Amino acid sequence: MHVLPAIDIREGKAVRLIQGDFLQKTIVNHDPIAQAQEFKDAGIQMIHVVDLDGALMGKAENRSLIEQMKKTTGLKIEVGGGIRTLEQVDDYVALGIDRIIIGSAALRDPDLVKEAVKQHGDKIAVGIDAKNGKVAIDGWLDVSETDYLQMAKEMAAIGVKTIIYTDIAKDGTLTGPTFADYKKLSEAIPEVQIIASGGISSKDDLVKLAELRIYGAIVGKAFYNGAITLADMLEVAKNAD
């Protein structure tokens, strides 16, 4: 199983939020590039980066910082946050970003996802963020009436190969992921790589996700507060291969 440490960028700094609440922000590193380099030095191969300002504004607010992060570290990077046009997708691909995550726009404009997949194949992922099973949009500020499993099936049908699923209620809480949701997803769309995000609190959580044959897991707050070490991530990833 691939384990991806997370760097969420807000106003040029690496931060952590609780349940997506921008008012509950903790700065974990004033230099996101230095944080990425720490991951690289430890042996991590790919990281998960979210442009939180982009998610709010609907455009790539931290594009230059992410570009510099890629050039400086050489890490594989997947990026999400505010990606709502094909031009933004194309731009990130041109920067060498390895996976581009379309979130809110995937629900509103599935044709965007279809065209992005047509042009860029498995570089395109869809982020599905849910609250009580319903898909949330616009930086988690609004919740739709669409069921997360329904949306996942629709994305799989148009050729999406990677889905990143987050249970908002779990994000930043260190209460453990919603294992039942991941089991349902893996059974409903076995051809899609599922990446778990939200609530992961311990090495045991990672092991359980690996046992469910989940493709990947994103670790954020649990790393920054010391509950999961980089050595833990590397060990789980190695043993799950």
mmCIF file of C-alpha atoms in Angstrom:
data_model
loop_
_atom_site.group_PDB
_atom_site.id
_atom_site.type_symbol
_atom_site.label_atom_id
_atom_site.label_comp_id
_atom_site.label_asym_id
_atom_site.label_seq_id
_atom_site.Cartn_x
_atom_site.Cartn_y
_atom_site.Cartn_z
ATOM 1 C CA MET A 1 0.000 0.000 0.000
ATOM 2 C CA HIS A 2 1.254 3.469 -0.858
ATOM 3 C CA VAL A 3 1.456 5.823 2.135
ATOM 4 C CA LEU A 4 1.496 9.525 1.284
ATOM 5 C CA PRO A 5 2.349 12.194 3.855
ATOM 6 C CA ALA A 6 0.225 15.311 3.440
ATOM 7 C CA ILE A 7 1.162 18.963 3.113
ATOM 8 C CA ASP A 8 -1.817 21.326 3.205
ATOM 9 C CA ILE A 9 -0.860 24.854 2.150
ATOM 10 C CA ARG A 10 -2.598 27.936 3.502
ATOM 11 C CA GLU A 11 -1.148 31.420 3.001
ATOM 12 C CA GLY A 12 2.223 29.954 2.081
ATOM 13 C CA LYS A 13 2.544 27.746 5.164
ATOM 14 C CA ALA A 14 1.998 24.054 5.859
ATOM 15 C CA VAL A 15 -1.042 23.736 8.125
ATOM 16 C CA ARG A 16 -3.502 21.226 9.510
ATOM 17 C CA LEU A 17 -7.241 21.779 9.832
ATOM 18 C CA ILE A 18 -9.893 19.928 11.816
ATOM 19 C CA GLN A 19 -12.839 18.696 9.721
ATOM 20 C CA GLY A 20 -11.894 21.203 7.029
ATOM 21 C CA ASP A 21 -12.562 24.173 9.314
ATOM 22 C CA PHE A 22 -10.294 27.068 8.304
ATOM 23 C CA LEU A 23 -10.831 28.628 11.742
ATOM 24 C CA GLN A 24 -9.265 25.558 13.359
ATOM 25 C CA LYS A 25 -5.870 25.957 11.743
ATOM 26 C CA THR A 26 -2.515 24.888 13.145
ATOM 27 C CA ILE A 27 0.727 25.806 11.393
ATOM 28 C CA VAL A 28 2.939 22.725 11.291
ATOM 29 C CA ASN A 29 5.780 24.174 9.218
ATOM 30 C CA HIS A 30 6.363 27.736 8.035
ATOM 31 C CA ASP A 31 8.273 26.322 5.050
ATOM 32 C CA PRO A 32 6.296 23.716 3.049
ATOM 33 C CA ILE A 33 9.269 23.054 0.776
ATOM 34 C CA ALA A 34 11.472 22.216 3.759
ATOM 35 C CA GLN A 35 8.728 19.880 4.956
ATOM 36 C CA ALA A 36 8.650 18.156 1.593
ATOM 37 C CA GLN A 37 12.434 17.810 1.672
ATOM 38 C CA GLU A 38 12.182 16.124 5.085
ATOM 39 C CA PHE A 39 9.878 13.542 3.545
ATOM 40 C CA LYS A 40 12.247 13.069 0.610
ATOM 41 C CA ASP A 41 15.271 12.620 2.898
ATOM 42 C CA ALA A 42 13.438 9.928 4.875
ATOM 43 C CA GLY A 43 12.814 7.864 1.751
ATOM 44 C CA ILE A 44 9.234 8.868 0.960
ATOM 45 C CA GLN A 45 8.603 8.772 -2.784
ATOM 46 C CA MET A 46 5.254 10.563 -3.178
ATOM 47 C CA ILE A 47 3.390 13.212 -1.196
ATOM 48 C CA HIS A 48 -0.148 14.591 -1.133
ATOM 49 C CA VAL A 49 -0.396 18.374 -1.451
ATOM 50 C CA VAL A 50 -3.554 20.445 -1.026
ATOM 51 C CA ASP A 51 -3.800 24.092 -2.020
ATOM 52 C CA LEU A 52 -6.298 25.181 0.631
ATOM 53 C CA ASP A 53 -6.352 28.747 -0.662
ATOM 54 C CA GLY A 54 -7.089 27.300 -4.091
ATOM 55 C CA ALA A 55 -9.981 25.299 -2.705
ATOM 56 C CA LEU A 56 -11.516 28.501 -1.371
ATOM 57 C CA MET A 57 -10.780 30.680 -4.397
ATOM 58 C CA GLY A 58 -11.299 28.158 -7.183
ATOM 59 C CA LYS A 59 -7.884 28.680 -8.742
ATOM 60 C CA ALA A 60 -4.287 27.585 -8.174
ATOM 61 C CA GLU A 61 -3.328 30.147 -5.543
ATOM 62 C CA ASN A 62 -0.141 28.324 -4.489
ATOM 63 C CA ARG A 63 0.948 27.216 -7.946
ATOM 64 C CA SER A 64 4.417 28.779 -7.795
ATOM 65 C CA LEU A 65 5.130 27.266 -4.382
ATOM 66 C CA ILE A 66 4.060 23.829 -5.577
ATOM 67 C CA GLU A 67 6.175 24.223 -8.706
ATOM 68 C CA GLN A 68 9.192 25.089 -6.573
ATOM 69 C CA MET A 69 8.473 22.134 -4.284
ATOM 70 C CA LYS A 70 8.514 19.777 -7.266
ATOM 71 C CA LYS A 71 11.723 21.231 -8.714
ATOM 72 C CA THR A 72 13.544 21.347 -5.380
ATOM 73 C CA THR A 73 12.713 17.882 -4.061
ATOM 74 C CA GLY A 74 12.058 15.819 -7.179
ATOM 75 C CA LEU A 75 9.352 13.985 -5.236
ATOM 76 C CA LYS A 76 6.313 12.563 -6.932
ATOM 77 C CA ILE A 77 3.452 14.870 -6.033
ATOM 78 C CA GLU A 78 -0.306 14.663 -6.261
ATOM 79 C CA VAL A 79 -2.076 18.012 -5.985
ATOM 80 C CA GLY A 80 -5.634 19.018 -5.180
ATOM 81 C CA GLY A 81 -7.461 22.190 -4.256
ATOM 82 C CA GLY A 82 -9.315 24.546 -6.574
ATOM 83 C CA ILE A 83 -8.745 22.625 -9.797
ATOM 84 C CA ARG A 84 -11.851 23.457 -11.787
ATOM 85 C CA THR A 85 -10.779 23.898 -15.394
ATOM 86 C CA LEU A 86 -8.946 21.877 -18.013
ATOM 87 C CA GLU A 87 -6.438 24.714 -18.295
ATOM 88 C CA GLN A 88 -5.492 24.274 -14.633
ATOM 89 C CA VAL A 89 -5.096 20.540 -15.153
ATOM 90 C CA ASP A 90 -2.939 21.100 -18.232
ATOM 91 C CA ASP A 91 -0.802 23.605 -16.362
ATOM 92 C CA TYR A 92 -0.085 21.227 -13.478
ATOM 93 C CA VAL A 93 0.768 18.457 -15.929
ATOM 94 C CA ALA A 94 3.167 20.850 -17.661
ATOM 95 C CA LEU A 95 4.816 21.552 -14.298
ATOM 96 C CA GLY A 96 5.512 17.849 -13.924
ATOM 97 C CA ILE A 97 2.902 17.157 -11.251
ATOM 98 C CA ASP A 98 2.339 13.411 -11.187
ATOM 99 C CA ARG A 99 -1.342 13.260 -10.238
ATOM 100 C CA ILE A 100 -3.944 16.018 -10.383
ATOM 101 C CA ILE A 101 -6.986 15.750 -8.147
ATOM 102 C CA ILE A 102 -10.307 17.148 -9.349
ATOM 103 C CA GLY A 103 -12.674 17.640 -6.432
ATOM 104 C CA SER A 104 -15.815 19.804 -6.435
ATOM 105 C CA ALA A 105 -15.684 20.266 -10.199
ATOM 106 C CA ALA A 106 -16.090 16.527 -10.724
ATOM 107 C CA LEU A 107 -19.601 16.650 -9.301
ATOM 108 C CA ARG A 108 -20.650 19.794 -11.151
ATOM 109 C CA ASP A 109 -18.907 19.076 -14.439
ATOM 110 C CA PRO A 110 -18.245 15.385 -15.121
ATOM 111 C CA ASP A 111 -17.410 16.315 -18.714
ATOM 112 C CA LEU A 112 -14.331 18.109 -17.373
ATOM 113 C CA VAL A 113 -13.191 14.868 -15.765
ATOM 114 C CA LYS A 114 -13.949 12.920 -18.923
ATOM 115 C CA GLU A 115 -11.870 15.280 -21.063
ATOM 116 C CA ALA A 116 -9.033 15.395 -18.524
ATOM 117 C CA VAL A 117 -8.891 11.602 -18.428
ATOM 118 C CA LYS A 118 -8.979 11.493 -22.216
ATOM 119 C CA GLN A 119 -5.986 13.818 -22.411
ATOM 120 C CA HIS A 120 -3.957 12.786 -19.375
ATOM 121 C CA GLY A 121 -5.050 9.256 -18.454
ATOM 122 C CA ASP A 122 -4.033 8.005 -15.030
ATOM 123 C CA LYS A 123 -2.559 11.366 -14.035
ATOM 124 C CA ILE A 124 -6.141 12.331 -13.206
ATOM 125 C CA ALA A 125 -7.695 11.474 -9.856
ATOM 126 C CA VAL A 126 -11.027 12.470 -8.359
ATOM 127 C CA GLY A 127 -11.365 13.543 -4.757
ATOM 128 C CA ILE A 128 -14.639 12.565 -3.123
ATOM 129 C CA ASP A 129 -15.201 14.227 0.236
ATOM 130 C CA ALA A 130 -18.314 13.136 2.094
ATOM 131 C CA LYS A 131 -20.309 14.081 5.160
ATOM 132 C CA ASN A 132 -22.822 11.510 6.375
ATOM 133 C CA GLY A 133 -22.353 9.746 3.052
ATOM 134 C CA LYS A 134 -23.155 12.825 0.940
ATOM 135 C CA VAL A 135 -20.584 14.528 -1.284
ATOM 136 C CA ALA A 136 -19.283 17.885 -0.004
ATOM 137 C CA ILE A 137 -18.102 20.664 -2.309
ATOM 138 C CA ASP A 138 -16.481 24.117 -2.320
ATOM 139 C CA GLY A 139 -13.793 23.475 0.266
ATOM 140 C CA TRP A 140 -16.316 21.418 2.266
ATOM 141 C CA LEU A 141 -18.489 24.474 2.843
ATOM 142 C CA ASP A 142 -21.548 22.916 1.156
ATOM 143 C CA VAL A 143 -22.964 19.391 1.046
ATOM 144 C CA SER A 144 -24.803 18.003 -1.974
ATOM 145 C CA GLU A 145 -27.488 15.335 -2.128
ATOM 146 C CA THR A 146 -25.221 12.969 -4.074
ATOM 147 C CA ASP A 147 -24.206 9.715 -2.402
ATOM 148 C CA TYR A 148 -20.451 9.100 -2.330
ATOM 149 C CA LEU A 149 -20.783 5.564 -3.682
ATOM 150 C CA GLN A 150 -22.975 6.722 -6.561
ATOM 151 C CA MET A 151 -20.434 9.364 -7.498
ATOM 152 C CA ALA A 152 -17.557 6.893 -7.284
ATOM 153 C CA LYS A 153 -19.318 4.546 -9.689
ATOM 154 C CA GLU A 154 -19.999 7.397 -12.107
ATOM 155 C CA MET A 155 -16.344 8.456 -12.042
ATOM 156 C CA ALA A 156 -15.199 4.879 -12.614
ATOM 157 C CA ALA A 157 -17.568 4.622 -15.584
ATOM 158 C CA ILE A 158 -15.882 7.549 -17.329
ATOM 159 C CA GLY A 159 -12.426 6.115 -16.856
ATOM 160 C CA VAL A 160 -11.083 7.551 -13.596
ATOM 161 C CA LYS A 161 -8.438 5.177 -12.213
ATOM 162 C CA THR A 162 -7.795 6.787 -8.813
ATOM 163 C CA ILE A 163 -10.281 8.055 -6.227
ATOM 164 C CA ILE A 164 -9.273 9.764 -2.997
ATOM 165 C CA TYR A 165 -12.055 9.396 -0.463
ATOM 166 C CA THR A 166 -12.328 11.491 2.690
ATOM 167 C CA ASP A 167 -14.938 11.240 5.415
ATOM 168 C CA ILE A 168 -15.030 14.872 6.558
ATOM 169 C CA ALA A 169 -16.275 13.938 10.006
ATOM 170 C CA LYS A 170 -13.032 12.024 10.541
ATOM 171 C CA ASP A 171 -10.563 14.480 9.038
ATOM 172 C CA GLY A 172 -8.074 15.820 11.561
ATOM 173 C CA THR A 173 -9.783 14.047 14.465
ATOM 174 C CA LEU A 174 -7.409 11.065 14.862
ATOM 175 C CA THR A 175 -10.417 8.820 15.535
ATOM 176 C CA GLY A 176 -9.637 6.250 12.844
ATOM 177 C CA PRO A 177 -10.860 6.055 9.248
ATOM 178 C CA THR A 178 -14.307 4.848 8.244
ATOM 179 C CA PHE A 179 -13.210 1.340 7.265
ATOM 180 C CA ALA A 180 -16.712 0.298 6.170
ATOM 181 C CA ASP A 181 -16.792 3.011 3.503
ATOM 182 C CA TYR A 182 -13.480 1.869 2.057
ATOM 183 C CA LYS A 183 -14.650 -1.724 1.988
ATOM 184 C CA LYS A 184 -17.771 -0.677 0.070
ATOM 185 C CA LEU A 185 -15.735 1.369 -2.380
ATOM 186 C CA SER A 186 -13.224 -1.376 -3.082
ATOM 187 C CA GLU A 187 -16.027 -3.867 -3.660
ATOM 188 C CA ALA A 188 -18.117 -1.533 -5.824
ATOM 189 C CA ILE A 189 -15.286 -0.355 -8.102
ATOM 190 C CA PRO A 190 -12.471 -2.930 -7.875
ATOM 191 C CA GLU A 191 -10.855 -1.552 -11.020
ATOM 192 C CA VAL A 192 -10.175 1.816 -9.325
ATOM 193 C CA GLN A 193 -7.287 2.652 -6.999
ATOM 194 C CA ILE A 194 -8.790 3.868 -3.714
ATOM 195 C CA ILE A 195 -6.750 6.214 -1.531
ATOM 196 C CA ALA A 196 -7.945 6.659 2.052
ATOM 197 C CA SER A 197 -7.869 10.063 3.717
ATOM 198 C CA GLY A 198 -9.200 11.339 7.025
ATOM 199 C CA GLY A 199 -8.971 10.123 10.597
ATOM 200 C CA ILE A 200 -5.911 7.891 10.233
ATOM 201 C CA SER A 201 -4.446 7.888 13.730
ATOM 202 C CA SER A 202 -1.980 5.037 14.080
ATOM 203 C CA LYS A 203 0.183 2.498 12.333
ATOM 204 C CA ASP A 204 -2.554 -0.053 13.087
ATOM 205 C CA ASP A 205 -5.009 1.990 11.010
ATOM 206 C CA LEU A 206 -2.602 1.813 8.083
ATOM 207 C CA VAL A 207 -2.200 -1.936 8.499
ATOM 208 C CA LYS A 208 -5.981 -2.420 8.526
ATOM 209 C CA LEU A 209 -6.371 -0.395 5.349
ATOM 210 C CA ALA A 210 -3.641 -2.455 3.714
ATOM 211 C CA GLU A 211 -5.487 -5.628 4.738
ATOM 212 C CA LEU A 212 -8.568 -4.261 2.931
ATOM 213 C CA ARG A 213 -6.356 -4.046 -0.185
ATOM 214 C CA ILE A 214 -6.757 -0.285 -0.316
ATOM 215 C CA TYR A 215 -4.287 1.170 -2.812
ATOM 216 C CA GLY A 216 -3.069 4.074 -0.687
ATOM 217 C CA ALA A 217 -3.484 6.140 2.449
ATOM 218 C CA ILE A 218 -2.808 9.794 3.258
ATOM 219 C CA VAL A 219 -1.298 10.664 6.622
ATOM 220 C CA GLY A 220 -1.583 14.214 7.917
ATOM 221 C CA LYS A 221 -2.195 15.168 11.518
ATOM 222 C CA ALA A 222 -1.039 11.788 12.860
ATOM 223 C CA PHE A 223 2.432 12.478 11.496
ATOM 224 C CA TYR A 224 2.608 16.055 12.664
ATOM 225 C CA ASN A 225 1.660 15.161 16.245
ATOM 226 C CA GLY A 226 3.978 12.147 16.351
ATOM 227 C CA ALA A 227 1.383 9.353 16.378
ATOM 228 C CA ILE A 228 2.727 7.927 13.096
ATOM 229 C CA THR A 229 6.405 8.191 12.183
ATOM 230 C CA LEU A 230 7.985 8.248 8.759
ATOM 231 C CA ALA A 231 9.505 4.866 9.635
ATOM 232 C CA ASP A 232 5.979 3.536 10.280
ATOM 233 C CA MET A 233 4.817 4.752 6.870
ATOM 234 C CA LEU A 234 7.767 3.195 5.084
ATOM 235 C CA GLU A 235 7.377 -0.093 6.940
ATOM 236 C CA VAL A 236 3.671 -0.422 6.153
ATOM 237 C CA ALA A 237 4.270 0.463 2.521
ATOM 238 C CA LYS A 238 7.055 -2.101 2.226
ATOM 239 C CA ASN A 239 5.148 -4.903 3.958
ATOM 240 C CA ALA A 240 2.009 -4.273 1.909
ATOM 241 C CA ASP A 241 3.768 -4.576 -1.435
#
